Short mmCIF file of C-alpha atoms in Angstrom, two decimals:
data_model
loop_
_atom_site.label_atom_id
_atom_site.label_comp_id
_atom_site.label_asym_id
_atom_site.label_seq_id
_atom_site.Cartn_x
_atom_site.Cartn_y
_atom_site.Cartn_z
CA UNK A 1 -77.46 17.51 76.57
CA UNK A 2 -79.09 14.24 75.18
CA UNK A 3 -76.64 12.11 73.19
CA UNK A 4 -77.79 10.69 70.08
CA UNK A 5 -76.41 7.45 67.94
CA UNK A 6 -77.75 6.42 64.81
CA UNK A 7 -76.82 3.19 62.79
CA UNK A 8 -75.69 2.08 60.33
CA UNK A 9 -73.85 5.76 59.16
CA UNK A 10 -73.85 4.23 55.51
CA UNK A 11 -76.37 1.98 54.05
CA UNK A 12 -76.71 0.62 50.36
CA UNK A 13 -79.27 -1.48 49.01
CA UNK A 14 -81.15 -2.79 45.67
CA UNK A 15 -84.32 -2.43 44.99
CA UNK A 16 -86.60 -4.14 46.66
CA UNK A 17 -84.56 -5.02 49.65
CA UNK A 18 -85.95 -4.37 53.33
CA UNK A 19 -83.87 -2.49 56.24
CA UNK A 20 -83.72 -1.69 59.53
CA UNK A 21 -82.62 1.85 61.07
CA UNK A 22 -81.68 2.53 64.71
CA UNK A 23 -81.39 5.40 67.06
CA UNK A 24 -79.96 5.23 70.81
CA UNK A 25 -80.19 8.05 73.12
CA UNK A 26 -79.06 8.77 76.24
CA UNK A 27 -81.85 10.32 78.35
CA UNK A 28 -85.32 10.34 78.88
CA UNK A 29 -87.40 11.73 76.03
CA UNK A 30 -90.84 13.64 75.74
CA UNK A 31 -90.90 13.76 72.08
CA UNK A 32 -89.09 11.98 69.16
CA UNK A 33 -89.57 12.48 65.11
CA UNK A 34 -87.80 10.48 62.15
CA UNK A 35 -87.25 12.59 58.35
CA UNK A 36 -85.72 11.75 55.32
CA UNK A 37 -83.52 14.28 53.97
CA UNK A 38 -83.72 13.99 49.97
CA UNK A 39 -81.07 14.88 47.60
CA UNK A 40 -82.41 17.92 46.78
CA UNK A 41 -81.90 18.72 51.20
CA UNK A 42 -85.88 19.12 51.58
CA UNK A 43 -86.14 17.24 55.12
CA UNK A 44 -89.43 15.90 54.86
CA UNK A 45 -91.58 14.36 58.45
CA UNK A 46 -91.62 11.10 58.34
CA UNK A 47 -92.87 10.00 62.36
CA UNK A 48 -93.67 11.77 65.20
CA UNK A 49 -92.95 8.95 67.54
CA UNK A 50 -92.31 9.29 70.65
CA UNK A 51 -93.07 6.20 71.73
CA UNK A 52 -95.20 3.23 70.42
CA UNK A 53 -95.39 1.69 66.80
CA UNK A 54 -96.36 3.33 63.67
CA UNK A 55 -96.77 2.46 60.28
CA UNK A 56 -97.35 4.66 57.02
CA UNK A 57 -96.99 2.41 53.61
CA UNK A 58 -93.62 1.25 53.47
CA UNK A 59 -92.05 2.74 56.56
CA UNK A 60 -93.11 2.09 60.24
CA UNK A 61 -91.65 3.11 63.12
CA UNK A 62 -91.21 1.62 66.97
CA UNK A 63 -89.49 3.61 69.81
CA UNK A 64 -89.31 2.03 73.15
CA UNK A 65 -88.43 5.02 75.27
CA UNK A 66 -87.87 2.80 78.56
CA UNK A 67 -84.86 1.54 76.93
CA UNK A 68 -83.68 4.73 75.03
CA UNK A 69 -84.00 3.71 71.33
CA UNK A 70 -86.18 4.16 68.02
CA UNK A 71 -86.05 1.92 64.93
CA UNK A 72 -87.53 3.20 61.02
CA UNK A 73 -87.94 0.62 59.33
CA UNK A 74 -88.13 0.67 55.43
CA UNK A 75 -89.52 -2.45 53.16
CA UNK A 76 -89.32 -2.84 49.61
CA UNK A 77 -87.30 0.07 49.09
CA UNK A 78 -87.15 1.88 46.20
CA UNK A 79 -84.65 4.57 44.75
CA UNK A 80 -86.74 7.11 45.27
CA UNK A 81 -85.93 5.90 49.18
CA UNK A 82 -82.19 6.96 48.85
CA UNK A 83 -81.26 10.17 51.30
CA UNK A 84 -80.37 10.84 54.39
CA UNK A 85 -82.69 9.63 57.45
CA UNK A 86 -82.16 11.46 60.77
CA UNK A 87 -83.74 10.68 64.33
CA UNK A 88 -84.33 13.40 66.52
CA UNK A 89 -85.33 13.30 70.03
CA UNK A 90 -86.21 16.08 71.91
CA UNK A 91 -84.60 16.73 75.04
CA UNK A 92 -86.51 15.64 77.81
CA UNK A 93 -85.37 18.00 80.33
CA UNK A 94 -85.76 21.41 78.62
CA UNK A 95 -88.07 20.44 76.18
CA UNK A 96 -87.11 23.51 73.82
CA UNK A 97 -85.15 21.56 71.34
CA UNK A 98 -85.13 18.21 68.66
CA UNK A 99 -81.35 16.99 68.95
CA UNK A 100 -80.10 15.56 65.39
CA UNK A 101 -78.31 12.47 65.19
CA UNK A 102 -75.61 12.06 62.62
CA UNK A 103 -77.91 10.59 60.45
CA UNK A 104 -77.92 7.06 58.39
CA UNK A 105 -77.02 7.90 54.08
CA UNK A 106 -79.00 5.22 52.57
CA UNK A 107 -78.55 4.30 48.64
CA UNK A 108 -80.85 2.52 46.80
CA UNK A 109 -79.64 1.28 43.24
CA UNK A 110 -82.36 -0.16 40.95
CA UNK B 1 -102.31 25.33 54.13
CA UNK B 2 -99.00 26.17 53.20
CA UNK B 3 -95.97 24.33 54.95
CA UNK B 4 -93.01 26.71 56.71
CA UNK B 5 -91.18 28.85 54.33
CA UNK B 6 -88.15 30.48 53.84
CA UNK B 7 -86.44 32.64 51.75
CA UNK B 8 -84.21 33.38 49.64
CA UNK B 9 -84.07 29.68 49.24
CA UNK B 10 -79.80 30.68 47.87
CA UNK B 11 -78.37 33.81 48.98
CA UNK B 12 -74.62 34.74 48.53
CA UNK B 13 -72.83 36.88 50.40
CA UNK B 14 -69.48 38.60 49.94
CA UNK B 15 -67.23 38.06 53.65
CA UNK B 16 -68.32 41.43 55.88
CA UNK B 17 -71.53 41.93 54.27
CA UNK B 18 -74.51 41.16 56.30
CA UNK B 19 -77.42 38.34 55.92
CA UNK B 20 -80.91 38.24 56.45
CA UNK B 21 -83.01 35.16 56.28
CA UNK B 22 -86.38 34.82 56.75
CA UNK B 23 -88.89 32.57 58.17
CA UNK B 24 -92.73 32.17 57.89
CA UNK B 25 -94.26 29.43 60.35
CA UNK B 26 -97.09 27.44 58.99
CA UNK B 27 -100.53 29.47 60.22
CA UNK B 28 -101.16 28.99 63.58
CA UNK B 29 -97.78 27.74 65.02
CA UNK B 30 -96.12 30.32 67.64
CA UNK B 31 -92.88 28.44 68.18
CA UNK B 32 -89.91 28.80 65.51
CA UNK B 33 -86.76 26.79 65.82
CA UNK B 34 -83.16 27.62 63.67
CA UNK B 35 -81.17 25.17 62.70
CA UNK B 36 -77.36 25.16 60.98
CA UNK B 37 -76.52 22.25 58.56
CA UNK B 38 -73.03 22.33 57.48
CA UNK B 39 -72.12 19.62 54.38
CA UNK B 40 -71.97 16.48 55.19
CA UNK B 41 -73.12 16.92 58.85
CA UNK B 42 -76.64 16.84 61.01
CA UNK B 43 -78.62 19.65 62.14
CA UNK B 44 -77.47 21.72 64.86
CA UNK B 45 -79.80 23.54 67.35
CA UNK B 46 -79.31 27.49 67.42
CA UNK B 47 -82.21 29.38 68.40
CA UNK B 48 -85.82 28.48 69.80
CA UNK B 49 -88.14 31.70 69.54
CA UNK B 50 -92.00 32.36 70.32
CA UNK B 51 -93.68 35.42 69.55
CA UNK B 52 -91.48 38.73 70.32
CA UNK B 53 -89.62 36.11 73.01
CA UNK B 54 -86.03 34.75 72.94
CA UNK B 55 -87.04 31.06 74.79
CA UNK B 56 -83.65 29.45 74.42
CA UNK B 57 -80.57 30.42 72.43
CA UNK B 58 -77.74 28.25 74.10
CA UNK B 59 -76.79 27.27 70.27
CA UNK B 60 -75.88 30.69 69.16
CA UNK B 61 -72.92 31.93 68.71
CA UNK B 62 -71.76 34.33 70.93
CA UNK B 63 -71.23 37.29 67.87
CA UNK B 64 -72.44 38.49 64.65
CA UNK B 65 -75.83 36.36 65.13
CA UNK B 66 -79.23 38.02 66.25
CA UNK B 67 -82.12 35.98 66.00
CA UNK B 68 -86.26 38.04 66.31
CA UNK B 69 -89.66 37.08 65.79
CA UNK B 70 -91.48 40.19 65.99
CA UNK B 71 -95.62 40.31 66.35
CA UNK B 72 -96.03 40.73 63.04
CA UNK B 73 -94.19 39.42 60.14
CA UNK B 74 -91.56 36.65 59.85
CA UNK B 75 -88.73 35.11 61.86
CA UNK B 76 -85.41 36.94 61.04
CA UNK B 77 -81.96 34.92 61.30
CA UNK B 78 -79.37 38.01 60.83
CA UNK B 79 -75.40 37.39 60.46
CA UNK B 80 -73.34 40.09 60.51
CA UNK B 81 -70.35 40.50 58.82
CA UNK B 82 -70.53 37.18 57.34
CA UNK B 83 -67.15 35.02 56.85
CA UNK B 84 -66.74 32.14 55.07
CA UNK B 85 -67.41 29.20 57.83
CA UNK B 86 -71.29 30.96 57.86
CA UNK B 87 -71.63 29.12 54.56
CA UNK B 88 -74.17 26.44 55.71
CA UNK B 89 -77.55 25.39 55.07
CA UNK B 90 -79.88 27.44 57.62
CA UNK B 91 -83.48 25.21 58.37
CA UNK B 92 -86.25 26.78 60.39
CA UNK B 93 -88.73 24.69 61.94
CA UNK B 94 -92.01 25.57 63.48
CA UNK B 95 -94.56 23.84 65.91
CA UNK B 96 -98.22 24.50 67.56
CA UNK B 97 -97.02 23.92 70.99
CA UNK B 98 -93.27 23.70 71.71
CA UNK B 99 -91.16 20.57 71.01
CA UNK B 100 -93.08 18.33 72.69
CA UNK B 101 -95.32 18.70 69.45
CA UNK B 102 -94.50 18.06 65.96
CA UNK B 103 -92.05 20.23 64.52
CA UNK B 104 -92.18 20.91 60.48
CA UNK B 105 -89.17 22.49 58.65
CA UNK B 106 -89.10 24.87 55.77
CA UNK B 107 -87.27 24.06 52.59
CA UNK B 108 -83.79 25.75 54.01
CA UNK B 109 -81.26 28.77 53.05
CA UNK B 110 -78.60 28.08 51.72
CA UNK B 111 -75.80 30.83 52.60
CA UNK B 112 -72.64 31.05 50.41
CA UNK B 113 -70.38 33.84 51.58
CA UNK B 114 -67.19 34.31 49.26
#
Protein backbone atom coordinates (compact mmCIF):
# COMPACT_ATOMS: atom_id res chain seq x y z
CA UNK A 1 0.00 0.00 0.00
CA UNK A 2 0.82 3.80 -0.37
CA UNK A 3 3.53 4.97 2.03
CA UNK A 4 3.02 8.10 3.74
CA UNK A 5 5.73 10.67 5.48
CA UNK A 6 4.83 13.64 7.21
CA UNK A 7 7.24 16.38 8.64
CA UNK A 8 8.25 17.77 11.01
CA UNK A 9 6.72 14.85 13.74
CA UNK A 10 6.97 17.72 16.45
CA UNK A 11 6.45 21.32 15.92
CA UNK A 12 6.34 24.27 18.54
CA UNK A 13 5.72 27.74 17.93
CA UNK A 14 4.59 31.30 19.51
CA UNK A 15 2.00 33.05 18.59
CA UNK A 16 1.97 34.61 15.67
CA UNK A 17 4.65 32.65 13.97
CA UNK A 18 4.05 31.11 10.34
CA UNK A 19 4.84 27.27 9.36
CA UNK A 20 5.12 25.00 6.85
CA UNK A 21 3.79 21.22 6.91
CA UNK A 22 4.78 18.45 4.47
CA UNK A 23 3.52 15.15 3.29
CA UNK A 24 5.45 12.64 0.82
CA UNK A 25 3.87 9.68 -0.60
CA UNK A 26 4.84 7.04 -2.49
CA UNK A 27 2.32 6.38 -5.29
CA UNK A 28 0.02 7.94 -7.45
CA UNK A 29 -3.00 9.49 -5.77
CA UNK A 30 -6.75 10.14 -6.80
CA UNK A 31 -7.69 11.91 -3.74
CA UNK A 32 -5.86 13.64 -0.79
CA UNK A 33 -7.44 15.55 2.48
CA UNK A 34 -5.49 17.47 5.39
CA UNK A 35 -7.41 17.61 9.32
CA UNK A 36 -6.44 18.89 12.44
CA UNK A 37 -6.97 16.66 15.23
CA UNK A 38 -7.79 18.96 18.42
CA UNK A 39 -7.10 18.12 21.92
CA UNK A 40 -10.30 17.15 22.64
CA UNK A 41 -9.52 14.12 19.36
CA UNK A 42 -12.46 15.76 17.16
CA UNK A 43 -10.56 15.43 13.64
CA UNK A 44 -11.96 18.22 11.92
CA UNK A 45 -11.59 18.63 7.50
CA UNK A 46 -9.40 20.96 6.83
CA UNK A 47 -8.61 20.38 2.59
CA UNK A 48 -9.76 18.16 0.21
CA UNK A 49 -6.80 18.56 -2.03
CA UNK A 50 -5.91 16.44 -4.24
CA UNK A 51 -4.06 18.44 -6.23
CA UNK A 52 -3.77 22.25 -6.85
CA UNK A 53 -3.64 25.21 -4.26
CA UNK A 54 -6.14 26.16 -1.74
CA UNK A 55 -6.57 28.65 0.70
CA UNK A 56 -9.21 29.07 3.65
CA UNK A 57 -8.17 32.12 6.18
CA UNK A 58 -5.07 31.21 7.70
CA UNK A 59 -4.33 27.83 6.22
CA UNK A 60 -3.80 27.00 2.46
CA UNK A 61 -2.85 24.09 1.00
CA UNK A 62 -0.68 22.98 -2.35
CA UNK A 63 -0.23 19.29 -3.42
CA UNK A 64 1.73 18.62 -6.50
CA UNK A 65 0.74 15.04 -7.16
CA UNK A 66 3.39 14.64 -10.15
CA UNK A 67 5.97 14.72 -7.58
CA UNK A 68 4.17 12.85 -4.67
CA UNK A 69 3.83 15.56 -1.97
CA UNK A 70 1.28 18.05 -0.17
CA UNK A 71 2.23 21.06 1.98
CA UNK A 72 -0.54 22.90 4.83
CA UNK A 73 0.57 25.74 5.46
CA UNK A 74 -0.45 27.74 8.64
CA UNK A 75 0.24 31.75 9.16
CA UNK A 76 -0.14 33.68 12.14
CA UNK A 77 -0.88 30.87 14.24
CA UNK A 78 -2.65 30.97 17.14
CA UNK A 79 -3.10 28.53 20.21
CA UNK A 80 -6.18 27.62 19.31
CA UNK A 81 -3.92 26.09 16.16
CA UNK A 82 -2.14 23.54 18.53
CA UNK A 83 -3.17 19.63 17.66
CA UNK A 84 -2.33 17.16 15.66
CA UNK A 85 -2.42 17.70 11.66
CA UNK A 86 -2.59 14.50 9.56
CA UNK A 87 -2.34 14.11 5.62
CA UNK A 88 -4.14 11.46 4.10
CA UNK A 89 -3.98 10.31 0.64
CA UNK A 90 -6.08 7.92 -0.74
CA UNK A 91 -4.73 5.07 -2.43
CA UNK A 92 -4.69 5.45 -5.95
CA UNK A 93 -4.97 1.97 -6.95
CA UNK A 94 -7.96 0.68 -4.95
CA UNK A 95 -9.43 3.78 -4.26
CA UNK A 96 -11.40 2.33 -1.11
CA UNK A 97 -9.26 3.87 1.49
CA UNK A 98 -7.53 7.50 3.00
CA UNK A 99 -4.02 6.20 4.35
CA UNK A 100 -2.96 8.30 7.63
CA UNK A 101 0.36 9.58 7.98
CA UNK A 102 1.94 9.71 11.39
CA UNK A 103 0.88 13.02 11.73
CA UNK A 104 2.85 16.48 12.66
CA UNK A 105 1.94 17.57 16.91
CA UNK A 106 2.08 21.21 16.59
CA UNK A 107 2.15 23.56 19.91
CA UNK A 108 1.38 26.91 19.91
CA UNK A 109 2.28 28.90 23.21
CA UNK A 110 0.89 32.46 23.46
CA UNK B 1 -27.51 18.89 8.29
CA UNK B 2 -26.01 17.02 10.90
CA UNK B 3 -22.26 15.82 10.52
CA UNK B 4 -21.47 11.74 11.04
CA UNK B 5 -22.21 10.49 14.43
CA UNK B 6 -21.35 8.01 16.72
CA UNK B 7 -22.12 6.66 19.80
CA UNK B 8 -21.57 6.02 22.84
CA UNK B 9 -19.01 8.69 22.40
CA UNK B 10 -17.05 6.44 25.90
CA UNK B 11 -17.98 2.98 26.38
CA UNK B 12 -16.13 0.58 28.82
CA UNK B 13 -15.95 -2.77 28.62
CA UNK B 14 -14.93 -5.49 31.06
CA UNK B 15 -12.18 -8.15 28.95
CA UNK B 16 -14.76 -11.00 27.29
CA UNK B 17 -17.68 -8.86 27.17
CA UNK B 18 -18.75 -7.77 23.81
CA UNK B 19 -18.90 -4.10 22.06
CA UNK B 20 -21.12 -2.45 19.85
CA UNK B 21 -20.49 0.86 18.26
CA UNK B 22 -22.47 2.64 16.12
CA UNK B 23 -22.34 4.80 13.19
CA UNK B 24 -24.78 7.25 11.42
CA UNK B 25 -23.40 8.73 7.99
CA UNK B 26 -24.29 12.26 7.28
CA UNK B 27 -27.79 12.07 5.00
CA UNK B 28 -27.15 11.06 1.76
CA UNK B 29 -23.63 9.43 1.95
CA UNK B 30 -23.68 5.47 1.15
CA UNK B 31 -20.03 4.79 1.87
CA UNK B 32 -18.83 4.29 5.67
CA UNK B 33 -15.20 3.87 6.52
CA UNK B 34 -13.76 2.46 10.29
CA UNK B 35 -10.91 3.58 11.53
CA UNK B 36 -8.66 2.43 14.86
CA UNK B 37 -6.61 5.20 16.65
CA UNK B 38 -4.49 3.84 19.30
CA UNK B 39 -2.69 6.76 21.73
CA UNK B 40 -0.24 8.44 20.42
CA UNK B 41 -0.53 6.93 16.88
CA UNK B 42 -2.42 7.77 13.31
CA UNK B 43 -5.48 6.31 12.01
CA UNK B 44 -5.51 2.94 10.77
CA UNK B 45 -7.81 1.67 7.95
CA UNK B 46 -10.18 -1.34 9.02
CA UNK B 47 -13.26 -1.60 7.19
CA UNK B 48 -14.83 0.23 4.03
CA UNK B 49 -18.71 -0.64 3.82
CA UNK B 50 -21.65 0.56 1.40
CA UNK B 51 -25.09 -0.29 1.91
CA UNK B 52 -25.68 -4.11 3.10
CA UNK B 53 -22.00 -4.62 1.18
CA UNK B 54 -18.59 -5.55 2.70
CA UNK B 55 -16.35 -3.39 -0.19
CA UNK B 56 -12.97 -3.88 1.44
CA UNK B 57 -11.96 -5.19 4.85
CA UNK B 58 -8.14 -6.02 4.36
CA UNK B 59 -7.66 -3.94 7.83
CA UNK B 60 -9.63 -6.23 9.98
CA UNK B 61 -8.54 -8.42 12.11
CA UNK B 62 -8.90 -11.78 11.36
CA UNK B 63 -11.26 -12.58 14.86
CA UNK B 64 -13.63 -11.17 17.23
CA UNK B 65 -14.40 -8.15 14.66
CA UNK B 66 -17.64 -8.06 12.42
CA UNK B 67 -18.28 -5.01 10.74
CA UNK B 68 -22.49 -4.39 8.89
CA UNK B 69 -24.30 -1.68 7.43
CA UNK B 70 -27.65 -2.95 7.07
CA UNK B 71 -30.50 -1.04 4.74
CA UNK B 72 -31.82 0.54 7.41
CA UNK B 73 -30.28 1.92 10.46
CA UNK B 74 -26.62 2.58 11.38
CA UNK B 75 -23.16 1.14 10.74
CA UNK B 76 -22.31 -1.46 13.48
CA UNK B 77 -18.48 -2.02 14.52
CA UNK B 78 -18.94 -5.28 16.90
CA UNK B 79 -15.84 -6.77 19.03
CA UNK B 80 -16.28 -9.74 20.62
CA UNK B 81 -14.87 -10.76 23.61
CA UNK B 82 -13.03 -7.64 24.02
CA UNK B 83 -9.32 -7.69 25.61
CA UNK B 84 -7.44 -5.04 26.65
CA UNK B 85 -5.28 -4.03 23.34
CA UNK B 86 -9.16 -3.22 21.79
CA UNK B 87 -8.86 -0.12 23.98
CA UNK B 88 -8.51 2.48 21.15
CA UNK B 89 -10.26 5.31 19.77
CA UNK B 90 -12.71 3.86 16.95
CA UNK B 91 -13.50 6.92 14.03
CA UNK B 92 -16.04 6.31 11.32
CA UNK B 93 -15.97 8.28 8.32
CA UNK B 94 -18.50 8.64 5.60
CA UNK B 95 -18.53 9.96 1.91
CA UNK B 96 -21.14 10.63 -1.13
CA UNK B 97 -19.16 8.69 -3.55
CA UNK B 98 -16.25 6.50 -2.35
CA UNK B 99 -12.79 7.89 -1.43
CA UNK B 100 -12.21 9.61 -4.29
CA UNK B 101 -14.72 12.15 -2.60
CA UNK B 102 -14.49 13.89 0.59
CA UNK B 103 -14.61 11.82 3.50
CA UNK B 104 -16.07 13.43 6.98
CA UNK B 105 -15.48 11.66 10.37
CA UNK B 106 -17.72 11.42 13.35
CA UNK B 107 -16.60 12.60 16.75
CA UNK B 108 -15.05 8.88 17.65
CA UNK B 109 -15.60 5.95 20.40
CA UNK B 110 -13.58 5.68 22.67
CA UNK B 111 -13.34 1.87 23.94
CA UNK B 112 -11.80 1.14 27.39
CA UNK B 113 -11.90 -2.56 28.16
CA UNK B 114 -10.54 -3.41 31.80
Amino acid sequence: GIQVEQSPPDLILQEGANSTLRCNFSDSVNNLQWFHQNPWGQLINLFYIPSGTKQNGRLSATTVATERYSLLYISSSQTTDSGVYFCAPGDGTSGSRLTFGEGTQLTVNP
Amino acid sequence: NAGVMQNPRHLVRRRGQEARLRCSPMKGHSHVYWYRQLPEEGLKFMVYLQKENIIDESGMPKERFSAEFPKEGPSILRIQQVVRGDSAAYFCASSLRGMNTEAFFGQGTRLTVV
